[in-house]
Coordinates of C-alpha atoms in Angstrom, one line a residue:
X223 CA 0.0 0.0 0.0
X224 CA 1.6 3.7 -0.9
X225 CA 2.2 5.7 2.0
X226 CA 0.2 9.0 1.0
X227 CA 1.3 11.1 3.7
X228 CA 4.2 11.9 2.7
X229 CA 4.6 15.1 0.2
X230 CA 5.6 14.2 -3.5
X231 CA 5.0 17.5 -5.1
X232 CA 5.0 21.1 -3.6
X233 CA 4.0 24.5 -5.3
X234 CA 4.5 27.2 -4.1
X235 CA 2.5 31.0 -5.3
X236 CA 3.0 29.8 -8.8
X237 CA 2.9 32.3 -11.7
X238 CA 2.5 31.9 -15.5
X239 CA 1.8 35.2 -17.1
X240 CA 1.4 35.2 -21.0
X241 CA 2.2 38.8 -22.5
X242 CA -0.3 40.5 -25.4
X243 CA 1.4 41.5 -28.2
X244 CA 1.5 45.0 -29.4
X245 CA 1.6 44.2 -33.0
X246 CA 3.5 42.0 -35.7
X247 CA 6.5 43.2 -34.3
X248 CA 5.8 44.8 -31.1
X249 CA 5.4 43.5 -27.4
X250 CA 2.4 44.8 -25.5
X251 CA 2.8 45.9 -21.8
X252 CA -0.5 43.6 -20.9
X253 CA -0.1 40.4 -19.7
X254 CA -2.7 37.2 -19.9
X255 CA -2.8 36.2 -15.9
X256 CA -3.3 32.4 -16.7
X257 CA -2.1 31.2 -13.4
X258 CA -1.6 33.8 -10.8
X259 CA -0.6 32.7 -7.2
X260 CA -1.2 28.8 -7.1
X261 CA -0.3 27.3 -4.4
X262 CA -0.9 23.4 -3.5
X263 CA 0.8 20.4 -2.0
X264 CA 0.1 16.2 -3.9
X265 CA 0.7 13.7 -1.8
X266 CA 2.3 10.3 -3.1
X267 CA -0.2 7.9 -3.8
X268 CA -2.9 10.3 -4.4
X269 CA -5.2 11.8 -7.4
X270 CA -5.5 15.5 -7.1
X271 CA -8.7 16.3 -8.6
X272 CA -8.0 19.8 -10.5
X273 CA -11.6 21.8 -11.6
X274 CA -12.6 24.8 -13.4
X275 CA -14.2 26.9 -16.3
X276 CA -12.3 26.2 -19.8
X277 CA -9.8 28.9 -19.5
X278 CA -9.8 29.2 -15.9
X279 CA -5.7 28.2 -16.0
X280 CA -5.5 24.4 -14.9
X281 CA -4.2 23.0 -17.8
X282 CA -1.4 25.6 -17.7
X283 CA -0.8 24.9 -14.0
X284 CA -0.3 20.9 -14.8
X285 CA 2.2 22.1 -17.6
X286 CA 4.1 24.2 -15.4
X287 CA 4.8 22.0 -12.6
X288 CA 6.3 19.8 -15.2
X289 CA 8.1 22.7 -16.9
X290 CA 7.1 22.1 -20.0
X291 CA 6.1 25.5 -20.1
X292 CA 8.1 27.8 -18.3
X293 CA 6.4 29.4 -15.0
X294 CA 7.1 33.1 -15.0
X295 CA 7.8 33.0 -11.4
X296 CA 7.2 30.6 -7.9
X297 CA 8.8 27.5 -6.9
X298 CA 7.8 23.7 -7.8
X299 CA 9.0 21.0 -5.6
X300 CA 9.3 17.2 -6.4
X301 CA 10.6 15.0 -3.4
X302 CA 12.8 18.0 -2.3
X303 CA 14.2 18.9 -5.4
X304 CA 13.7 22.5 -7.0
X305 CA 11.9 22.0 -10.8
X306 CA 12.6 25.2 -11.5
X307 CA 16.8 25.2 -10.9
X308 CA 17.4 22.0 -11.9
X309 CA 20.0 22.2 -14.8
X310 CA 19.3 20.3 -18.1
X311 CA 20.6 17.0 -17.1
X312 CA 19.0 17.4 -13.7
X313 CA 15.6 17.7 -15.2
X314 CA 16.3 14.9 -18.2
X315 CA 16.6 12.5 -14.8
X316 CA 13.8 13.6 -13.0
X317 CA 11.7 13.8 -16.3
X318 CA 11.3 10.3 -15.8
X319 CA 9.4 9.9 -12.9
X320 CA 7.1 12.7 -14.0
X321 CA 4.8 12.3 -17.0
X322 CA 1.7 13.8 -19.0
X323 CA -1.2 12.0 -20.6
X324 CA -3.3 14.7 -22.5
X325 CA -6.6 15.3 -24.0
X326 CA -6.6 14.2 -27.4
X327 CA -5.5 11.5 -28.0
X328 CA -5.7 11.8 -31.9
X329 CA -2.8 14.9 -32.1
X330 CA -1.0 13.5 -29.3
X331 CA 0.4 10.6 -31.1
X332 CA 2.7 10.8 -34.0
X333 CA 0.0 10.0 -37.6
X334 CA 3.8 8.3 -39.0
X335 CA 4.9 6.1 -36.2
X336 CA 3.4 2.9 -35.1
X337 CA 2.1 2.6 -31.7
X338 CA 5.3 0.1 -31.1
X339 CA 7.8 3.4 -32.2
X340 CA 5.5 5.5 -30.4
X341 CA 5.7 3.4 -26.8
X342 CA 9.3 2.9 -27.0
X343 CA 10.3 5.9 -28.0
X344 CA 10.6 7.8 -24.1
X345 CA 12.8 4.4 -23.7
X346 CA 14.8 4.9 -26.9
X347 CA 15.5 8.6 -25.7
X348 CA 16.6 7.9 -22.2
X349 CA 18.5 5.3 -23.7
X350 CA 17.4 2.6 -20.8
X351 CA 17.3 -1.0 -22.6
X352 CA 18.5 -2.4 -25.3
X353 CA 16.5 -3.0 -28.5
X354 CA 15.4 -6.7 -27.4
X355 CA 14.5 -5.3 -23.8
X356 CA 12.8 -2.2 -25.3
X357 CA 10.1 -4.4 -27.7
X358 CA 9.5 -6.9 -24.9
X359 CA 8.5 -3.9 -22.7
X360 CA 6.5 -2.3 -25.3
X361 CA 4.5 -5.8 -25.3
X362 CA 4.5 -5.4 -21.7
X363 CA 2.8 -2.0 -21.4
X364 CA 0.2 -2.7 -24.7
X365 CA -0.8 -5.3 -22.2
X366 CA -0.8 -2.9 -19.2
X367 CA -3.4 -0.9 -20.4
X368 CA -5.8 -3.6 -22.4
X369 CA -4.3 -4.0 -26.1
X370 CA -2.4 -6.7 -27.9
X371 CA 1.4 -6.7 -28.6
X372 CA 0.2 -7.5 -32.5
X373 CA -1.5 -3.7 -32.3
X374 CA 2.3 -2.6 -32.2
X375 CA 2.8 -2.7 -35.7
X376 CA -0.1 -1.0 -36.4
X377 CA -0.6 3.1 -37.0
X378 CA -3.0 5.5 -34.2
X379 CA -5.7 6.4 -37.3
X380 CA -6.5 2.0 -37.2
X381 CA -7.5 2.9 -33.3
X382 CA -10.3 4.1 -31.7
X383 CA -10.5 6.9 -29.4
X384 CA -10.3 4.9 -26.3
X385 CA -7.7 2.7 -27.7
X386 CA -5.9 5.6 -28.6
X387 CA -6.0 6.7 -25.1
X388 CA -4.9 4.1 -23.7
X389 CA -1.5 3.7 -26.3
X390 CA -1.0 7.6 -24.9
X391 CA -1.4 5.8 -21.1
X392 CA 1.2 3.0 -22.1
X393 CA 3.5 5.9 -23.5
X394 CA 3.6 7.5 -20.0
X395 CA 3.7 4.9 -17.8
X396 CA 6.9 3.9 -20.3
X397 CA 9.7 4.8 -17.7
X398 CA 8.0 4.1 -14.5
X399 CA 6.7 7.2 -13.9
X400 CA 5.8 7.8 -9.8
X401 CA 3.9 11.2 -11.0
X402 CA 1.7 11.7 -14.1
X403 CA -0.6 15.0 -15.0
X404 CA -3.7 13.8 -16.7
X405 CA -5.0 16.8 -18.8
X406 CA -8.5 16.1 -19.0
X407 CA -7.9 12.7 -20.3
X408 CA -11.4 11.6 -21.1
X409 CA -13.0 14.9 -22.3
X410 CA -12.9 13.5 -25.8
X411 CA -14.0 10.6 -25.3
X412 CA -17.7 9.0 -25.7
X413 CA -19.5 8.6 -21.8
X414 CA -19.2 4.8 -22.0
X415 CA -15.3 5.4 -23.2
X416 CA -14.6 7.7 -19.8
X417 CA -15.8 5.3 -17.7
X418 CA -13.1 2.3 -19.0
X419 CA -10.4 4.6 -18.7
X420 CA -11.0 6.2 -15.6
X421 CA -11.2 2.4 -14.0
X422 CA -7.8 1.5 -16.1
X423 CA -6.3 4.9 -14.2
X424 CA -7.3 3.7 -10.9
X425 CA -6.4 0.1 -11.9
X426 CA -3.2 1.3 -12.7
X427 CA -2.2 4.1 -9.8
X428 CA -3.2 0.6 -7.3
X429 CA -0.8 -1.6 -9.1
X430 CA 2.1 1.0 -10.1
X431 CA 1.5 3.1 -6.8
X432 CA 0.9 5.9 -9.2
X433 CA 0.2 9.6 -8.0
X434 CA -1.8 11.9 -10.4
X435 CA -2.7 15.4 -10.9
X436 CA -6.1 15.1 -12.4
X437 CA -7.3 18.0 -14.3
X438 CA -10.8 18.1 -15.7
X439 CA -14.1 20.0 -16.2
X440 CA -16.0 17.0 -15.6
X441 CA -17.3 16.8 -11.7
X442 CA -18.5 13.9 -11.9
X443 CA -15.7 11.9 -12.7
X444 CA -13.5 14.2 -10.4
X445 CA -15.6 12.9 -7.7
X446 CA -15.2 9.3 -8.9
X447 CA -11.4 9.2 -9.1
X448 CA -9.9 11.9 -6.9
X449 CA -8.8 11.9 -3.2
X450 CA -8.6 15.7 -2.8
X451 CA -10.0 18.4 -5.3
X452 CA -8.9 21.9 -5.6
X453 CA -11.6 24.5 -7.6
X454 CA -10.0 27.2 -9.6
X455 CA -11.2 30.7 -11.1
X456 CA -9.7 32.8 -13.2
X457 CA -6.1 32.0 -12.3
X458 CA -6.6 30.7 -8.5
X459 CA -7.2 28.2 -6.3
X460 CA -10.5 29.3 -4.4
X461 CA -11.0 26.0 -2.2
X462 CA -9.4 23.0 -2.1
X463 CA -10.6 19.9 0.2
X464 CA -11.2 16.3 0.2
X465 CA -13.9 15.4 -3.0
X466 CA -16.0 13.9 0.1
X467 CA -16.0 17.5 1.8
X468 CA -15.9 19.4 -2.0
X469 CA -19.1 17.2 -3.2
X470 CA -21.4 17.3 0.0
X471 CA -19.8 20.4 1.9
X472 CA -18.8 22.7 -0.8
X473 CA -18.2 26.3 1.0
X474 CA -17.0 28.6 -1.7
X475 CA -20.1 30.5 -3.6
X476 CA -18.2 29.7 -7.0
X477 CA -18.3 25.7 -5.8
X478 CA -21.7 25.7 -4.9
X479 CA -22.5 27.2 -8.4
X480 CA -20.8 24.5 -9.9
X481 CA -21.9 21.5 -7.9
X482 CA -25.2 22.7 -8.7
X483 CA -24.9 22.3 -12.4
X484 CA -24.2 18.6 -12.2
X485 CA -27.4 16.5 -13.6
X486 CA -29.6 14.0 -11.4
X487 CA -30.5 11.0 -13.6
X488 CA -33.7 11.3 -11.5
X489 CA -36.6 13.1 -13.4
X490 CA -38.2 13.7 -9.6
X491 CA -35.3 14.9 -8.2
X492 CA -34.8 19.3 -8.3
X493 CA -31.6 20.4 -7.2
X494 CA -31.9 23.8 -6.6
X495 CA -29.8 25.5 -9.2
X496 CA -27.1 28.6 -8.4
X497 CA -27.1 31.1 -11.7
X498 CA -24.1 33.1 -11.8
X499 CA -24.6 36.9 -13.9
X500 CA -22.5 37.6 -16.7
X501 CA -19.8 36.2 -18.2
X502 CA -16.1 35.3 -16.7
X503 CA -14.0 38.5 -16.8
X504 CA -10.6 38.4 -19.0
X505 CA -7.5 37.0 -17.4
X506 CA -6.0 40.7 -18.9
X507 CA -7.6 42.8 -16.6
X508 CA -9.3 40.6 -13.5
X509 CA -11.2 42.2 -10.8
X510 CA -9.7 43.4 -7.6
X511 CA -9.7 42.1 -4.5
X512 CA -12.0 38.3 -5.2
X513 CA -12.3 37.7 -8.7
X514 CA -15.1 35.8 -8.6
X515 CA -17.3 39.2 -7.0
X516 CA -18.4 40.4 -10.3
X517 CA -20.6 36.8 -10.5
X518 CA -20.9 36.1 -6.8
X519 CA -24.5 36.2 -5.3
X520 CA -23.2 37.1 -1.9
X521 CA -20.3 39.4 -2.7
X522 CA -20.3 42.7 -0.4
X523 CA -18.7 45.9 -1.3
X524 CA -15.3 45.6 0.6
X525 CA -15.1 42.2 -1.9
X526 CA -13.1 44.4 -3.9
X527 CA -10.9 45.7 -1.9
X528 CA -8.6 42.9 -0.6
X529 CA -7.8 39.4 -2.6
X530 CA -8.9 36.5 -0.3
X531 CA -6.2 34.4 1.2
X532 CA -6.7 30.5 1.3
X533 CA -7.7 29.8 4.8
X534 CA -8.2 26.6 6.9
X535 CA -11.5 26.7 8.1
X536 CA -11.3 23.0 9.0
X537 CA -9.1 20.1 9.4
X538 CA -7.9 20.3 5.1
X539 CA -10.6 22.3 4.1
X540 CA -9.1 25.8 2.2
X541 CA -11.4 28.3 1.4
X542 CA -10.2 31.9 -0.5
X543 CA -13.5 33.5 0.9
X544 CA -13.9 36.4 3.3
X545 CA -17.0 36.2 4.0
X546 CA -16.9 32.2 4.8
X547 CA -13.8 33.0 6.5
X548 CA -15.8 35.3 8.8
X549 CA -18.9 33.0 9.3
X550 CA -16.3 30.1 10.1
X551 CA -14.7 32.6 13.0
X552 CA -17.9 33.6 14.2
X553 CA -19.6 30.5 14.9

C-alpha cells in the first residue's frame, strides 16, 4: 500500500503570465494572468482532482509544474528537489518519474509512427534498454493498459478513441513514472469510453502506486477518481478539500454554483440550481480584491478591496472567501 502522507509535489505562489502582443513586431505591456498565485501540496499515492471553467488556467498549472512551459515566477518542488533550478541534465533524470497523458489523444500521437515506435520511444531517448529489452517492454505495457502486442505494428488512425487513449497511457507509464498529470484525459471521449479509462487509471495508480494530478471539467468523474479536489477561477485556487468535503460540503459561492450544475439521472429529483450573472472577466484585466465578485451572489462591497487568502476553516478544508472565512470565525 503507498504511503500517501508523505509530500511528492509542492507549489508554491506559482505564476504563469502570458504577454499581449502589441503588434506584428511589437510586445504589449498587458499580460494574460493564466495562473496567478497557485499554491498546492500532492501527496504520493494520491489523485489530485483539478476543476474549473475552460480557460480558468488548470491546464497551464499541470504544464508548469512539469516545466514544460516555463512558469514566470514561484517555486515547484518534487521530493525536495527544485523543478525550476534544476540544470538540463537534472531535469532529463527527473523527467522520468514525472509524465503527462493529454486530452486528445488523436494529435498526441505521431499520424507516422506505429504505436510500437511510439511506446518505445521515451525508452529509446533515455536510452534505458537495449532493443530486445525495449520491444518486450513495449509488449509489456500494450498489455498494461488492455491491447495486444500484435496492435504494435499497427498506426494511431487504425485505433479508436479509447484505444488511442490508452497507447498515450502506455506511452507515459513507459519509464516508470511515480507522478503523471492527466490533462482532462477523457474529455474526448464517448460517456461509456470515460468510464473504461477512468477504471484502467485507478487500476493502474493501485498496481504501479501511481500519484496523479487530475485536471478536468467534468465533476463527476473528479468525484469518482480523486482523493482531494482543488476549484479554480480565473487563475486561483478558491477552495481545495477532500472530494467527500468538495461534493457534499462545498463552501466557496463559485463551488456551490458549480456543484449545482451537475445533472440528477432522476426526473423527480430538483436540485436547486445557483445562476451566476454575466460572463467570466478576461485574465488581462481581472477584478480586484476576489475575482469571482463580479458573478458572486453574496459578494459585499469591501469584496473588492482585498484578494482572499486561502484559509483553513477546517481540518484540510481551504477556502479563499472572506465572508466564509468570517462565518467560520464567528460561529
Amino acid at each position: 500500500m503507498t504511503d500517501n502522507n508523505h509530500t511528492l509535489i509542492e507549489v508554491r505562489n506559482l505564476t504563469k503570465h502570458f504577454p499581449v502582443g502589441a503588434g506584428i513586431f511589437g510586445v504589449g505591456d498587458e499580460v494574460i494572468r493564466a495562473v496567478d498565485g497557485v499554491s498546492l501540496t500532492i501527496r504520493q499515492g494520491e489523485t489530485f482532482g483539478l476543476v474549473g471553467e475552460s480557460g480558468c488556467g488548470k491546464s497551464t498549472t499541470g504544464r508548469c509544474i512539469l516545466r514544460l512551459i516555463e512558469p514566470t515566477s514561484g517555486e515547484v518542488f518534487y521530493r525536495g528537489d527544485d523543478l525550476l533550478a534544476a540544470s538540463s541534465n537534472e531535469l532529463r533524470r527527473l523527467r522520468r518519474d514525472m509524465q503527462i497523458i493529454f486530452q486528445d489523444p488523436y494529435s498526441s500521437l505521431n499520424p507516422r509512427m506505429t504505436v510500437g515506435q511510439i511506446v518505445e520511444e521515451p525508452l529509446t531517448i533515455h536510452r534505458t534498454a537495449d532493443k530486445r529489452e525495449r520491444r518486450a517492454r513495449v509488449d509489456e505495457l500494450l498489455g498494461l493498459v488492455g491491447l495486444e502486442p500484435e496492435h504494435s505494428g499497427r498506426y494511431p488512425h487504425e485505433f479508436s478513441g479509447g484505444q488511442r487513449q490508452r497507447i498515450g497511457i502506455a506511452r507515459a507509464l513507459a519509464l516508470n513514472p511515480k507522478f503523471i498529470v492527466c490533462d482532462e484525459p477523457v474529455s474526448a471521449l464517448d460517456v461509456s469510453v470515460q468510464a473504461q479509462v477512468v477504471n484502467l487509471l485507478q487500476d493502474l495508480q493501485e498496481r504501479l502506486g501511481l500519484t496523479y494530478l487530475f485536471i478536468s471539467h467534468g465533476l463527476s468523474v473528479v468525484e469518482h477518481i480523486s482523493t482531494r479536489v482543488g476549484i479554480m477561477y480565473l487563475g486561483k485556487l478558491v477552495e481545495v478539500a477532500s472530494s467527500s468535503e468538495i461534493f457534499h460540503n462545498p463552501l466557496h459561492p463559485y463551488t456551490r454554483a458549480l456543484l449545482s450544475a451537475i445533472p440528477v439521472p432522476d426526473p423527480d429529483y430538483r436540485r436547486e440550481r445557483v445562476s451566476l450573472p454575466g460572463d467570466v472577466p478576461t485574465a488581462i484585466a481581472p477584478p480586484s480584491g476576489c475575482r469571482f465578485r463580479t458573478r458572486c451572489p453574496i459578494a459585499e462591497p469591501e469584496c473588492a478591496l482585498e484578494e482572499p487568502q486561502l484559509v483553513e476553516v477546517a481540518a484540510g478544508h481551504l477556502v479563499a472567501c472572506r465572508l466564509v472565512a468570517s462565518d467560520d470565525q464567528t460561529e
